[in-house]
Amino acid sequence: MEESYLLVLLTLDATLRVATPLILAAMAGLFAERSGVIDIGLEGKMLAAAFAAAATAAATGSAWAGLAVAILVSVALALLHGFACITHRGNQVVSGVAINVIASGLTVVLGIAWFHQGGRTPTLDAEFRFTEHALPFAEAARSIPVLGTIYAEVISGHNFLVYLALAMVPLTWWVVYRTRFGLRLRAVGENPAAVDTAGISVTGLRYSAMAIAGLLCGIAGAYLSTAHSAAFVRDMTAGKGYMALAAMIFGKWKPVPALFACLLFGFLDALAVRLQGVEIPVIGVFPVQLIQALPYILTVVLLAGFIGKAVAPKASGTPYVKERT
């Protein structure tokens, strides 16, 4: 019983680690789409940021420098998406897919050219990465039944980017629902003409949302290559941008429901790792491939709109054209 309880705690602990980039990317997508811009390019921004963070950390020996460059690269791609979709009123889906394709190809080409390791970056030593830290009193809390072990095994022992991702959920809620910027952001996603009539810049609001989305994707990418892993490898995001998009839609463009969807994806991923080689009575060795496929199957189901009715912001995907008299 004690062993099973510990296994459950370790699975929940892994869930938080796996869900971290999904949470950050889902919040990024929420800001973008609340402003009326569809952001399919979450995947590409995370991938480019992951490469930038690992390459910079390997070159400078600083994970913080890697994080800063990752954010810069991701924000630049987000603004490029904005330039194509907001300024030139291009197709938002096409622009997002283009960013994904460019990031997938360019990271491998630059990786081969710079590091000569088949597209991956050098392995980062512990001092060049964001490593785990125990929270105060974590060791002492282990002796306390239930709550103490949950605190020591699940809540404590993560790197600061995990806690930052969790903190971004209430912060996003506060910004979107409790600030003037958030009110205007929601309004521009529903009726940009009304916002424009009030003398507020639709273009400025949408570019601001894209910059925030780029910042969050940059942190998510840096987490993948300098915290969760110790190097960048080809296509290491593995569809996490699309999963975050599905989580955001499942959460109906609201931060807290999107968080729970991300945790569900993370739990399935963590469970697949824990079930590897485990023999289950009657079934035998469980086909781990089935569990590993579940997050992606769930993503397809959610994006196809089979679960509940998800109504996007009314102006989402529609370029704003200012009427002239």
PDB file of C-alpha atoms in Angstrom:
ATOM      1  CA  MET A   1       0.000   0.000   0.000  1.00  0.00           C
ATOM      2  CA  GLU A   2       2.791   2.390   0.939  1.00  0.00           C
ATOM      3  CA  GLU A   3       4.614   1.591  -2.311  1.00  0.00           C
ATOM      4  CA  SER A   4       1.463   2.235  -4.366  1.00  0.00           C
ATOM      5  CA  TYR A   5       0.904   5.551  -2.563  1.00  0.00           C
ATOM      6  CA  LEU A   6       4.473   6.627  -3.317  1.00  0.00           C
ATOM      7  CA  LEU A   7       3.990   5.633  -6.972  1.00  0.00           C
ATOM      8  CA  VAL A   8       0.885   7.852  -7.165  1.00  0.00           C
ATOM      9  CA  LEU A   9       2.792  10.789  -5.654  1.00  0.00           C
ATOM     10  CA  LEU A  10       5.706  10.348  -8.055  1.00  0.00           C
ATOM     11  CA  THR A  11       3.284  10.246 -11.000  1.00  0.00           C
ATOM     12  CA  LEU A  12       1.664  13.500  -9.828  1.00  0.00           C
ATOM     13  CA  ASP A  13       5.136  14.990  -9.386  1.00  0.00           C
ATOM     14  CA  ALA A  14       5.998  14.051 -12.994  1.00  0.00           C
ATOM     15  CA  THR A  15       2.636  15.432 -14.147  1.00  0.00           C
ATOM     16  CA  LEU A  16       3.630  18.921 -13.005  1.00  0.00           C
ATOM     17  CA  ARG A  17       6.961  18.697 -14.816  1.00  0.00           C
ATOM     18  CA  VAL A  18       5.431  17.481 -18.082  1.00  0.00           C
ATOM     19  CA  ALA A  19       2.516  19.912 -17.967  1.00  0.00           C
ATOM     20  CA  THR A  20       4.677  23.019 -17.421  1.00  0.00           C
ATOM     21  CA  PRO A  21       5.362  23.890 -21.110  1.00  0.00           C
ATOM     22  CA  LEU A  22       1.725  23.112 -21.939  1.00  0.00           C
ATOM     23  CA  ILE A  23       0.487  25.538 -19.272  1.00  0.00           C
ATOM     24  CA  LEU A  24       2.757  28.337 -20.481  1.00  0.00           C
ATOM     25  CA  ALA A  25       1.835  27.775 -24.140  1.00  0.00           C
ATOM     26  CA  ALA A  26      -1.880  27.554 -23.342  1.00  0.00           C
ATOM     27  CA  MET A  27      -1.739  30.907 -21.530  1.00  0.00           C
ATOM     28  CA  ALA A  28       0.172  32.322 -24.529  1.00  0.00           C
ATOM     29  CA  GLY A  29      -2.527  31.112 -26.906  1.00  0.00           C
ATOM     30  CA  LEU A  30      -5.195  32.527 -24.638  1.00  0.00           C
ATOM     31  CA  PHE A  31      -3.732  36.044 -24.814  1.00  0.00           C
ATOM     32  CA  ALA A  32      -3.341  35.824 -28.606  1.00  0.00           C
ATOM     33  CA  GLU A  33      -6.809  34.491 -29.324  1.00  0.00           C
ATOM     34  CA  ARG A  34      -8.544  36.754 -26.812  1.00  0.00           C
ATOM     35  CA  SER A  35      -7.176  39.596 -28.942  1.00  0.00           C
ATOM     36  CA  GLY A  36      -8.630  38.034 -32.088  1.00  0.00           C
ATOM     37  CA  VAL A  37      -5.457  36.464 -33.508  1.00  0.00           C
ATOM     38  CA  ILE A  38      -5.322  32.695 -34.046  1.00  0.00           C
ATOM     39  CA  ASP A  39      -1.900  31.432 -32.978  1.00  0.00           C
ATOM     40  CA  ILE A  40      -1.145  28.062 -34.580  1.00  0.00           C
ATOM     41  CA  GLY A  41       2.535  29.002 -34.295  1.00  0.00           C
ATOM     42  CA  LEU A  42       2.835  28.152 -30.567  1.00  0.00           C
ATOM     43  CA  GLU A  43       4.712  24.988 -31.551  1.00  0.00           C
ATOM     44  CA  GLY A  44       7.246  26.816 -33.710  1.00  0.00           C
ATOM     45  CA  LYS A  45       7.879  29.555 -31.172  1.00  0.00           C
ATOM     46  CA  MET A  46       8.522  27.011 -28.424  1.00  0.00           C
ATOM     47  CA  LEU A  47      10.844  25.000 -30.653  1.00  0.00           C
ATOM     48  CA  ALA A  48      12.877  28.022 -31.738  1.00  0.00           C
ATOM     49  CA  ALA A  49      13.087  29.197 -28.123  1.00  0.00           C
ATOM     50  CA  ALA A  50      14.230  25.768 -26.961  1.00  0.00           C
ATOM     51  CA  PHE A  51      17.065  25.823 -29.483  1.00  0.00           C
ATOM     52  CA  ALA A  52      18.016  29.408 -28.658  1.00  0.00           C
ATOM     53  CA  ALA A  53      18.090  28.667 -24.923  1.00  0.00           C
ATOM     54  CA  ALA A  54      20.214  25.518 -25.222  1.00  0.00           C
ATOM     55  CA  ALA A  55      22.618  27.034 -27.760  1.00  0.00           C
ATOM     56  CA  THR A  56      23.091  30.187 -25.688  1.00  0.00           C
ATOM     57  CA  ALA A  57      23.510  28.264 -22.432  1.00  0.00           C
ATOM     58  CA  ALA A  58      26.110  26.014 -24.079  1.00  0.00           C
ATOM     59  CA  ALA A  59      27.994  29.024 -25.464  1.00  0.00           C
ATOM     60  CA  THR A  60      27.843  31.293 -22.404  1.00  0.00           C
ATOM     61  CA  GLY A  61      27.488  28.808 -19.557  1.00  0.00           C
ATOM     62  CA  SER A  62      24.439  30.659 -18.253  1.00  0.00           C
ATOM     63  CA  ALA A  63      20.898  29.290 -18.184  1.00  0.00           C
ATOM     64  CA  TRP A  64      19.627  32.822 -17.516  1.00  0.00           C
ATOM     65  CA  ALA A  65      21.257  34.087 -20.713  1.00  0.00           C
ATOM     66  CA  GLY A  66      19.626  31.161 -22.508  1.00  0.00           C
ATOM     67  CA  LEU A  67      16.238  32.130 -21.088  1.00  0.00           C
ATOM     68  CA  ALA A  68      16.683  35.767 -22.149  1.00  0.00           C
ATOM     69  CA  VAL A  69      17.662  34.852 -25.725  1.00  0.00           C
ATOM     70  CA  ALA A  70      14.834  32.300 -25.921  1.00  0.00           C
ATOM     71  CA  ILE A  71      12.327  35.014 -24.985  1.00  0.00           C
ATOM     72  CA  LEU A  72      13.814  37.426 -27.545  1.00  0.00           C
ATOM     73  CA  VAL A  73      13.619  34.837 -30.331  1.00  0.00           C
ATOM     74  CA  SER A  74      10.090  33.823 -29.439  1.00  0.00           C
ATOM     75  CA  VAL A  75       8.855  37.419 -29.173  1.00  0.00           C
ATOM     76  CA  ALA A  76      10.462  38.191 -32.561  1.00  0.00           C
ATOM     77  CA  LEU A  77       8.570  35.276 -34.147  1.00  0.00           C
ATOM     78  CA  ALA A  78       5.346  36.372 -32.437  1.00  0.00           C
ATOM     79  CA  LEU A  79       5.751  39.911 -33.765  1.00  0.00           C
ATOM     80  CA  LEU A  80       6.510  38.484 -37.213  1.00  0.00           C
ATOM     81  CA  HIS A  81       3.208  36.617 -36.997  1.00  0.00           C
ATOM     82  CA  GLY A  82       1.568  39.877 -35.956  1.00  0.00           C
ATOM     83  CA  PHE A  83       3.216  41.754 -38.822  1.00  0.00           C
ATOM     84  CA  ALA A  84       1.788  39.243 -41.310  1.00  0.00           C
ATOM     85  CA  CYS A  85      -1.676  38.976 -39.740  1.00  0.00           C
ATOM     86  CA  ILE A  86      -2.331  42.356 -38.115  1.00  0.00           C
ATOM     87  CA  THR A  87      -0.477  44.837 -40.303  1.00  0.00           C
ATOM     88  CA  HIS A  88      -0.844  43.039 -43.630  1.00  0.00           C
ATOM     89  CA  ARG A  89      -4.061  41.172 -42.735  1.00  0.00           C
ATOM     90  CA  GLY A  90      -2.697  37.839 -43.971  1.00  0.00           C
ATOM     91  CA  ASN A  91      -4.221  34.450 -43.256  1.00  0.00           C
ATOM     92  CA  GLN A  92      -3.510  33.713 -39.590  1.00  0.00           C
ATOM     93  CA  VAL A  93      -3.491  29.935 -39.917  1.00  0.00           C
ATOM     94  CA  VAL A  94      -1.099  29.987 -42.869  1.00  0.00           C
ATOM     95  CA  SER A  95       1.230  32.379 -41.048  1.00  0.00           C
ATOM     96  CA  GLY A  96       1.244  30.188 -37.938  1.00  0.00           C
ATOM     97  CA  VAL A  97       1.950  27.027 -39.904  1.00  0.00           C
ATOM     98  CA  ALA A  98       4.754  28.820 -41.745  1.00  0.00           C
ATOM     99  CA  ILE A  99       6.384  29.718 -38.418  1.00  0.00           C
ATOM    100  CA  ASN A 100       6.168  26.074 -37.321  1.00  0.00           C
ATOM    101  CA  VAL A 101       7.778  24.853 -40.540  1.00  0.00           C
ATOM    102  CA  ILE A 102      10.521  27.486 -40.458  1.00  0.00           C
ATOM    103  CA  ALA A 103      11.364  26.733 -36.823  1.00  0.00           C
ATOM    104  CA  SER A 104      11.436  22.967 -37.420  1.00  0.00           C
ATOM    105  CA  GLY A 105      13.851  23.270 -40.332  1.00  0.00           C
ATOM    106  CA  LEU A 106      15.983  26.184 -39.170  1.00  0.00           C
ATOM    107  CA  THR A 107      16.772  24.755 -35.735  1.00  0.00           C
ATOM    108  CA  VAL A 108      18.144  21.562 -37.287  1.00  0.00           C
ATOM    109  CA  VAL A 109      20.165  23.398 -39.946  1.00  0.00           C
ATOM    110  CA  LEU A 110      21.695  25.788 -37.399  1.00  0.00           C
ATOM    111  CA  GLY A 111      22.317  22.930 -34.970  1.00  0.00           C
ATOM    112  CA  ILE A 112      24.234  20.957 -37.597  1.00  0.00           C
ATOM    113  CA  ALA A 113      26.171  24.022 -38.746  1.00  0.00           C
ATOM    114  CA  TRP A 114      27.147  25.216 -35.274  1.00  0.00           C
ATOM    115  CA  PHE A 115      27.569  22.080 -33.172  1.00  0.00           C
ATOM    116  CA  HIS A 116      28.092  19.213 -35.677  1.00  0.00           C
ATOM    117  CA  GLN A 117      26.028  16.807 -33.561  1.00  0.00           C
ATOM    118  CA  GLY A 118      23.247  15.899 -35.999  1.00  0.00           C
ATOM    119  CA  GLY A 119      21.127  18.916 -35.167  1.00  0.00           C
ATOM    120  CA  ARG A 120      21.288  18.693 -31.378  1.00  0.00           C
ATOM    121  CA  THR A 121      23.149  21.013 -29.055  1.00  0.00           C
ATOM    122  CA  PRO A 122      25.870  19.915 -26.594  1.00  0.00           C
ATOM    123  CA  THR A 123      24.700  18.369 -23.344  1.00  0.00           C
ATOM    124  CA  LEU A 124      24.467  20.998 -20.631  1.00  0.00           C
ATOM    125  CA  ASP A 125      26.112  20.464 -17.265  1.00  0.00           C
ATOM    126  CA  ALA A 126      23.967  20.947 -14.168  1.00  0.00           C
ATOM    127  CA  GLU A 127      25.382  24.417 -13.475  1.00  0.00           C
ATOM    128  CA  PHE A 128      24.278  25.569 -16.958  1.00  0.00           C
ATOM    129  CA  ARG A 129      20.669  24.472 -16.390  1.00  0.00           C
ATOM    130  CA  PHE A 130      17.675  25.356 -14.209  1.00  0.00           C
ATOM    131  CA  THR A 131      17.863  22.673 -11.551  1.00  0.00           C
ATOM    132  CA  GLU A 132      15.434  21.507  -8.895  1.00  0.00           C
ATOM    133  CA  HIS A 133      15.279  23.107  -5.461  1.00  0.00           C
ATOM    134  CA  ALA A 134      13.623  21.804  -2.320  1.00  0.00           C
ATOM    135  CA  LEU A 135      11.147  24.144  -0.657  1.00  0.00           C
ATOM    136  CA  PRO A 136      11.652  25.079   3.023  1.00  0.00           C
ATOM    137  CA  PHE A 137      10.917  22.297   5.533  1.00  0.00           C
ATOM    138  CA  ALA A 138      10.402  19.714   2.752  1.00  0.00           C
ATOM    139  CA  GLU A 139      12.619  17.094   4.426  1.00  0.00           C
ATOM    140  CA  ALA A 140      11.048  17.633   7.828  1.00  0.00           C
ATOM    141  CA  ALA A 141       7.578  17.355   6.309  1.00  0.00           C
ATOM    142  CA  ARG A 142       8.202  13.796   5.082  1.00  0.00           C
ATOM    143  CA  SER A 143       7.441  12.456   8.543  1.00  0.00           C
ATOM    144  CA  ILE A 144       3.926  13.978   8.459  1.00  0.00           C
ATOM    145  CA  PRO A 145       1.383  11.542   6.972  1.00  0.00           C
ATOM    146  CA  VAL A 146      -0.430  12.463   3.723  1.00  0.00           C
ATOM    147  CA  LEU A 147      -0.034  16.275   3.620  1.00  0.00           C
ATOM    148  CA  GLY A 148       3.648  16.152   4.545  1.00  0.00           C
ATOM    149  CA  THR A 149       4.533  13.590   1.898  1.00  0.00           C
ATOM    150  CA  ILE A 150       2.471  15.452  -0.705  1.00  0.00           C
ATOM    151  CA  TYR A 151       4.375  18.644   0.136  1.00  0.00           C
ATOM    152  CA  ALA A 152       7.764  16.886   0.003  1.00  0.00           C
ATOM    153  CA  GLU A 153       7.200  14.672  -3.040  1.00  0.00           C
ATOM    154  CA  VAL A 154       4.759  16.615  -5.243  1.00  0.00           C
ATOM    155  CA  ILE A 155       4.966  20.324  -4.412  1.00  0.00           C
ATOM    156  CA  SER A 156       8.649  20.604  -3.484  1.00  0.00           C
ATOM    157  CA  GLY A 157      11.652  19.702  -5.637  1.00  0.00           C
ATOM    158  CA  HIS A 158      10.915  21.525  -8.903  1.00  0.00           C
ATOM    159  CA  ASN A 159      12.895  24.180 -10.715  1.00  0.00           C
ATOM    160  CA  PHE A 160      11.567  27.742 -10.551  1.00  0.00           C
ATOM    161  CA  LEU A 161      10.103  27.632 -14.091  1.00  0.00           C
ATOM    162  CA  VAL A 162       7.550  25.047 -12.911  1.00  0.00           C
ATOM    163  CA  TYR A 163       6.371  27.385 -10.143  1.00  0.00           C
ATOM    164  CA  LEU A 164       6.439  30.319 -12.602  1.00  0.00           C
ATOM    165  CA  ALA A 165       4.138  28.400 -14.982  1.00  0.00           C
ATOM    166  CA  LEU A 166       1.685  27.657 -12.172  1.00  0.00           C
ATOM    167  CA  ALA A 167       1.804  31.296 -11.054  1.00  0.00           C
ATOM    168  CA  MET A 168       1.021  32.433 -14.594  1.00  0.00           C
ATOM    169  CA  VAL A 169      -2.484  30.930 -14.383  1.00  0.00           C
ATOM    170  CA  PRO A 170      -3.879  33.227 -11.653  1.00  0.00           C
ATOM    171  CA  LEU A 171      -1.839  36.102 -13.087  1.00  0.00           C
ATOM    172  CA  THR A 172      -3.397  35.547 -16.509  1.00  0.00           C
ATOM    173  CA  TRP A 173      -6.856  35.389 -14.934  1.00  0.00           C
ATOM    174  CA  TRP A 174      -6.203  38.649 -13.073  1.00  0.00           C
ATOM    175  CA  VAL A 175      -4.877  40.430 -16.170  1.00  0.00           C
ATOM    176  CA  VAL A 176      -7.680  39.229 -18.461  1.00  0.00           C
ATOM    177  CA  TYR A 177     -10.607  39.722 -16.053  1.00  0.00           C
ATOM    178  CA  ARG A 178      -9.506  42.347 -13.564  1.00  0.00           C
ATOM    179  CA  THR A 179      -7.465  44.944 -15.444  1.00  0.00           C
ATOM    180  CA  ARG A 180      -8.281  47.653 -17.983  1.00  0.00           C
ATOM    181  CA  PHE A 181      -5.877  46.025 -20.452  1.00  0.00           C
ATOM    182  CA  GLY A 182      -7.701  42.700 -20.068  1.00  0.00           C
ATOM    183  CA  LEU A 183     -11.106  44.331 -20.573  1.00  0.00           C
ATOM    184  CA  ARG A 184      -9.893  45.959 -23.771  1.00  0.00           C
ATOM    185  CA  LEU A 185      -8.207  42.707 -24.860  1.00  0.00           C
ATOM    186  CA  ARG A 186     -11.463  40.768 -24.523  1.00  0.00           C
ATOM    187  CA  ALA A 187     -13.347  43.549 -26.273  1.00  0.00           C
ATOM    188  CA  VAL A 188     -10.996  43.634 -29.234  1.00  0.00           C
ATOM    189  CA  GLY A 189     -11.393  39.876 -29.606  1.00  0.00           C
ATOM    190  CA  GLU A 190     -15.171  40.212 -29.725  1.00  0.00           C
ATOM    191  CA  ASN A 191     -15.815  43.520 -31.467  1.00  0.00           C
ATOM    192  CA  PRO A 192     -12.728  45.401 -32.667  1.00  0.00           C
ATOM    193  CA  ALA A 193     -14.835  48.058 -34.401  1.00  0.00           C
ATOM    194  CA  ALA A 194     -16.361  49.086 -31.057  1.00  0.00           C
ATOM    195  CA  VAL A 195     -12.898  49.315 -29.485  1.00  0.00           C
ATOM    196  CA  ASP A 196     -11.690  51.420 -32.392  1.00  0.00           C
ATOM    197  CA  THR A 197     -14.712  53.717 -32.062  1.00  0.00           C
ATOM    198  CA  ALA A 198     -13.762  54.312 -28.429  1.00  0.00           C
ATOM    199  CA  GLY A 199     -10.415  55.649 -29.622  1.00  0.00           C
ATOM    200  CA  ILE A 200      -8.357  52.621 -28.583  1.00  0.00           C
ATOM    201  CA  SER A 201      -5.789  51.183 -30.980  1.00  0.00           C
ATOM    202  CA  VAL A 202      -6.846  47.707 -32.162  1.00  0.00           C
ATOM    203  CA  THR A 203      -3.437  47.201 -33.730  1.00  0.00           C
ATOM    204  CA  GLY A 204      -1.623  48.158 -30.540  1.00  0.00           C
ATOM    205  CA  LEU A 205      -3.701  45.810 -28.404  1.00  0.00           C
ATOM    206  CA  ARG A 206      -3.176  42.883 -30.770  1.00  0.00           C
ATOM    207  CA  TYR A 207       0.574  43.479 -30.992  1.00  0.00           C
ATOM    208  CA  SER A 208       0.731  43.658 -27.182  1.00  0.00           C
ATOM    209  CA  ALA A 209      -1.065  40.311 -26.958  1.00  0.00           C
ATOM    210  CA  MET A 210       1.341  38.778 -29.460  1.00  0.00           C
ATOM    211  CA  ALA A 211       4.331  40.055 -27.490  1.00  0.00           C
ATOM    212  CA  ILE A 212       2.965  38.476 -24.288  1.00  0.00           C
ATOM    213  CA  ALA A 213       2.338  35.219 -26.174  1.00  0.00           C
ATOM    214  CA  GLY A 214       5.917  35.295 -27.441  1.00  0.00           C
ATOM    215  CA  LEU A 215       7.260  35.866 -23.929  1.00  0.00           C
ATOM    216  CA  LEU A 216       5.353  32.897 -22.520  1.00  0.00           C
ATOM    217  CA  CYS A 217       6.347  30.608 -25.404  1.00  0.00           C
ATOM    218  CA  GLY A 218       9.961  31.671 -24.904  1.00  0.00           C
ATOM    219  CA  ILE A 219       9.855  30.573 -21.265  1.00  0.00           C
ATOM    220  CA  ALA A 220       8.191  27.298 -22.282  1.00  0.00           C
ATOM    221  CA  GLY A 221      10.899  26.599 -24.857  1.00  0.00           C
ATOM    222  CA  ALA A 222      13.709  27.424 -22.433  1.00  0.00           C
ATOM    223  CA  TYR A 223      12.136  25.071 -19.906  1.00  0.00           C
ATOM    224  CA  LEU A 224      12.186  22.186 -22.403  1.00  0.00           C
ATOM    225  CA  SER A 225      15.891  22.406 -23.250  1.00  0.00           C
ATOM    226  CA  THR A 226      17.495  23.831 -20.097  1.00  0.00           C
ATOM    227  CA  ALA A 227      15.309  22.488 -17.280  1.00  0.00           C
ATOM    228  CA  HIS A 228      13.286  19.437 -18.297  1.00  0.00           C
ATOM    229  CA  SER A 229      16.099  18.193 -20.582  1.00  0.00           C
ATOM    230  CA  ALA A 230      19.799  18.958 -20.784  1.00  0.00           C
ATOM    231  CA  ALA A 231      20.046  19.787 -24.490  1.00  0.00           C
ATOM    232  CA  PHE A 232      18.049  20.635 -27.583  1.00  0.00           C
ATOM    233  CA  VAL A 233      17.137  17.718 -29.833  1.00  0.00           C
ATOM    234  CA  ARG A 234      15.345  17.792 -33.163  1.00  0.00           C
ATOM    235  CA  ASP A 235      11.588  18.516 -32.916  1.00  0.00           C
ATOM    236  CA  MET A 236      11.714  18.155 -29.132  1.00  0.00           C
ATOM    237  CA  THR A 237       8.395  19.972 -28.677  1.00  0.00           C
ATOM    238  CA  ALA A 238       6.669  16.881 -30.181  1.00  0.00           C
ATOM    239  CA  GLY A 239       3.321  18.557 -30.764  1.00  0.00           C
ATOM    240  CA  LYS A 240       3.110  20.311 -27.380  1.00  0.00           C
ATOM    241  CA  GLY A 241       2.058  23.542 -29.083  1.00  0.00           C
ATOM    242  CA  TYR A 242      -0.950  21.832 -30.635  1.00  0.00           C
ATOM    243  CA  MET A 243      -1.767  20.115 -27.347  1.00  0.00           C
ATOM    244  CA  ALA A 244      -1.674  23.499 -25.596  1.00  0.00           C
ATOM    245  CA  LEU A 245      -3.993  24.865 -28.259  1.00  0.00           C
ATOM    246  CA  ALA A 246      -6.387  21.967 -27.639  1.00  0.00           C
ATOM    247  CA  ALA A 247      -6.189  22.560 -23.886  1.00  0.00           C
ATOM    248  CA  MET A 248      -7.013  26.232 -24.382  1.00  0.00           C
ATOM    249  CA  ILE A 249     -10.044  25.357 -26.543  1.00  0.00           C
ATOM    250  CA  PHE A 250     -11.118  22.658 -24.059  1.00  0.00           C
ATOM    251  CA  GLY A 251     -10.873  25.320 -21.366  1.00  0.00           C
ATOM    252  CA  LYS A 252     -13.078  27.614 -23.473  1.00  0.00           C
ATOM    253  CA  TRP A 253     -10.384  30.319 -23.576  1.00  0.00           C
ATOM    254  CA  LYS A 254     -10.349  30.559 -19.752  1.00  0.00           C
ATOM    255  CA  PRO A 255      -7.133  30.164 -17.702  1.00  0.00           C
ATOM    256  CA  VAL A 256      -8.214  27.753 -14.952  1.00  0.00           C
ATOM    257  CA  PRO A 257     -10.074  25.193 -17.124  1.00  0.00           C
ATOM    258  CA  ALA A 258      -7.146  25.323 -19.560  1.00  0.00           C
ATOM    259  CA  LEU A 259      -4.804  24.542 -16.630  1.00  0.00           C
ATOM    260  CA  PHE A 260      -6.767  21.381 -15.774  1.00  0.00           C
ATOM    261  CA  ALA A 261      -6.703  20.273 -19.421  1.00  0.00           C
ATOM    262  CA  CYS A 262      -2.912  20.725 -19.455  1.00  0.00           C
ATOM    263  CA  LEU A 263      -2.614  18.719 -16.236  1.00  0.00           C
ATOM    264  CA  LEU A 264      -4.699  15.941 -17.831  1.00  0.00           C
ATOM    265  CA  PHE A 265      -2.322  15.795 -20.805  1.00  0.00           C
ATOM    266  CA  GLY A 266       0.640  15.842 -18.434  1.00  0.00           C
ATOM    267  CA  PHE A 267      -0.841  13.069 -16.291  1.00  0.00           C
ATOM    268  CA  LEU A 268      -1.338  10.783 -19.304  1.00  0.00           C
ATOM    269  CA  ASP A 269       2.248  11.428 -20.399  1.00  0.00           C
ATOM    270  CA  ALA A 270       3.616  10.753 -16.910  1.00  0.00           C
ATOM    271  CA  LEU A 271       1.488   7.631 -16.600  1.00  0.00           C
ATOM    272  CA  ALA A 272       2.926   6.239 -19.846  1.00  0.00           C
ATOM    273  CA  VAL A 273       6.432   6.519 -18.426  1.00  0.00           C
ATOM    274  CA  ARG A 274       5.444   4.879 -15.128  1.00  0.00           C
ATOM    275  CA  LEU A 275       3.681   1.961 -16.865  1.00  0.00           C
ATOM    276  CA  GLN A 276       6.661   0.976 -18.991  1.00  0.00           C
ATOM    277  CA  GLY A 277       7.369  -2.703 -18.348  1.00  0.00           C
ATOM    278  CA  VAL A 278       4.730  -2.961 -15.610  1.00  0.00           C
ATOM    279  CA  GLU A 279       2.776  -6.226 -15.678  1.00  0.00           C
ATOM    280  CA  ILE A 280      -0.922  -5.859 -14.927  1.00  0.00           C
ATOM    281  CA  PRO A 281      -3.035  -8.877 -13.830  1.00  0.00           C
ATOM    282  CA  VAL A 282      -5.096 -10.418 -16.688  1.00  0.00           C
ATOM    283  CA  ILE A 283      -3.786  -7.868 -19.251  1.00  0.00           C
ATOM    284  CA  GLY A 284      -0.076  -8.640 -18.824  1.00  0.00           C
ATOM    285  CA  VAL A 285       2.504  -6.075 -19.811  1.00  0.00           C
ATOM    286  CA  PHE A 286       0.525  -2.960 -20.655  1.00  0.00           C
ATOM    287  CA  PRO A 287       1.002  -1.602 -24.194  1.00  0.00           C
ATOM    288  CA  VAL A 288       2.716   1.666 -23.313  1.00  0.00           C
ATOM    289  CA  GLN A 289       2.352   2.886 -26.894  1.00  0.00           C
ATOM    290  CA  LEU A 290      -1.401   3.067 -26.296  1.00  0.00           C
ATOM    291  CA  ILE A 291      -0.961   5.325 -23.261  1.00  0.00           C
ATOM    292  CA  GLN A 292       1.641   7.422 -25.087  1.00  0.00           C
ATOM    293  CA  ALA A 293      -0.811   7.955 -27.924  1.00  0.00           C
ATOM    294  CA  LEU A 294      -3.642   9.036 -25.615  1.00  0.00           C
ATOM    295  CA  PRO A 295      -2.603  12.734 -25.295  1.00  0.00           C
ATOM    296  CA  TYR A 296      -2.463  13.034 -29.079  1.00  0.00           C
ATOM    297  CA  ILE A 297      -5.769  11.190 -29.554  1.00  0.00           C
ATOM    298  CA  LEU A 298      -7.304  13.466 -26.944  1.00  0.00           C
ATOM    299  CA  THR A 299      -5.864  16.494 -28.762  1.00  0.00           C
ATOM    300  CA  VAL A 300      -7.536  15.424 -32.012  1.00  0.00           C
ATOM    301  CA  VAL A 301     -10.827  14.809 -30.214  1.00  0.00           C
ATOM    302  CA  LEU A 302     -10.738  18.212 -28.508  1.00  0.00           C
ATOM    303  CA  LEU A 303      -9.704  20.116 -31.629  1.00  0.00           C
ATOM    304  CA  ALA A 304     -12.440  18.349 -33.581  1.00  0.00           C
ATOM    305  CA  GLY A 305     -14.915  19.821 -31.091  1.00  0.00           C
ATOM    306  CA  PHE A 306     -16.411  16.526 -29.977  1.00  0.00           C
ATOM    307  CA  ILE A 307     -16.454  17.464 -26.292  1.00  0.00           C
ATOM    308  CA  GLY A 308     -18.882  20.248 -25.470  1.00  0.00           C
ATOM    309  CA  LYS A 309     -19.439  23.435 -27.390  1.00  0.00           C
ATOM    310  CA  ALA A 310     -16.476  25.781 -27.433  1.00  0.00           C
ATOM    311  CA  VAL A 311     -17.252  29.266 -28.722  1.00  0.00           C
ATOM    312  CA  ALA A 312     -14.193  31.218 -29.776  1.00  0.00           C
ATOM    313  CA  PRO A 313     -13.954  35.019 -29.510  1.00  0.00           C
ATOM    314  CA  LYS A 314     -16.148  36.358 -32.309  1.00  0.00           C
ATOM    315  CA  ALA A 315     -13.399  38.293 -34.071  1.00  0.00           C
ATOM    316  CA  SER A 316     -10.883  35.448 -33.797  1.00  0.00           C
ATOM    317  CA  GLY A 317      -9.160  34.876 -37.132  1.00  0.00           C
ATOM    318  CA  THR A 318     -10.696  37.970 -38.719  1.00  0.00           C
ATOM    319  CA  PRO A 319      -8.290  40.766 -39.710  1.00  0.00           C
ATOM    320  CA  TYR A 320      -9.546  44.179 -38.670  1.00  0.00           C
ATOM    321  CA  VAL A 321     -10.033  46.676 -41.475  1.00  0.00           C
ATOM    322  CA  LYS A 322     -10.575  50.219 -40.289  1.00  0.00           C
ATOM    323  CA  GLU A 323     -13.522  51.820 -42.059  1.00  0.00           C
ATOM    324  CA  ARG A 324     -12.798  55.175 -43.625  1.00  0.00           C
ATOM    325  CA  THR A 325     -15.433  57.798 -44.341  1.00  0.00           C
TER     326      THR A 325
END
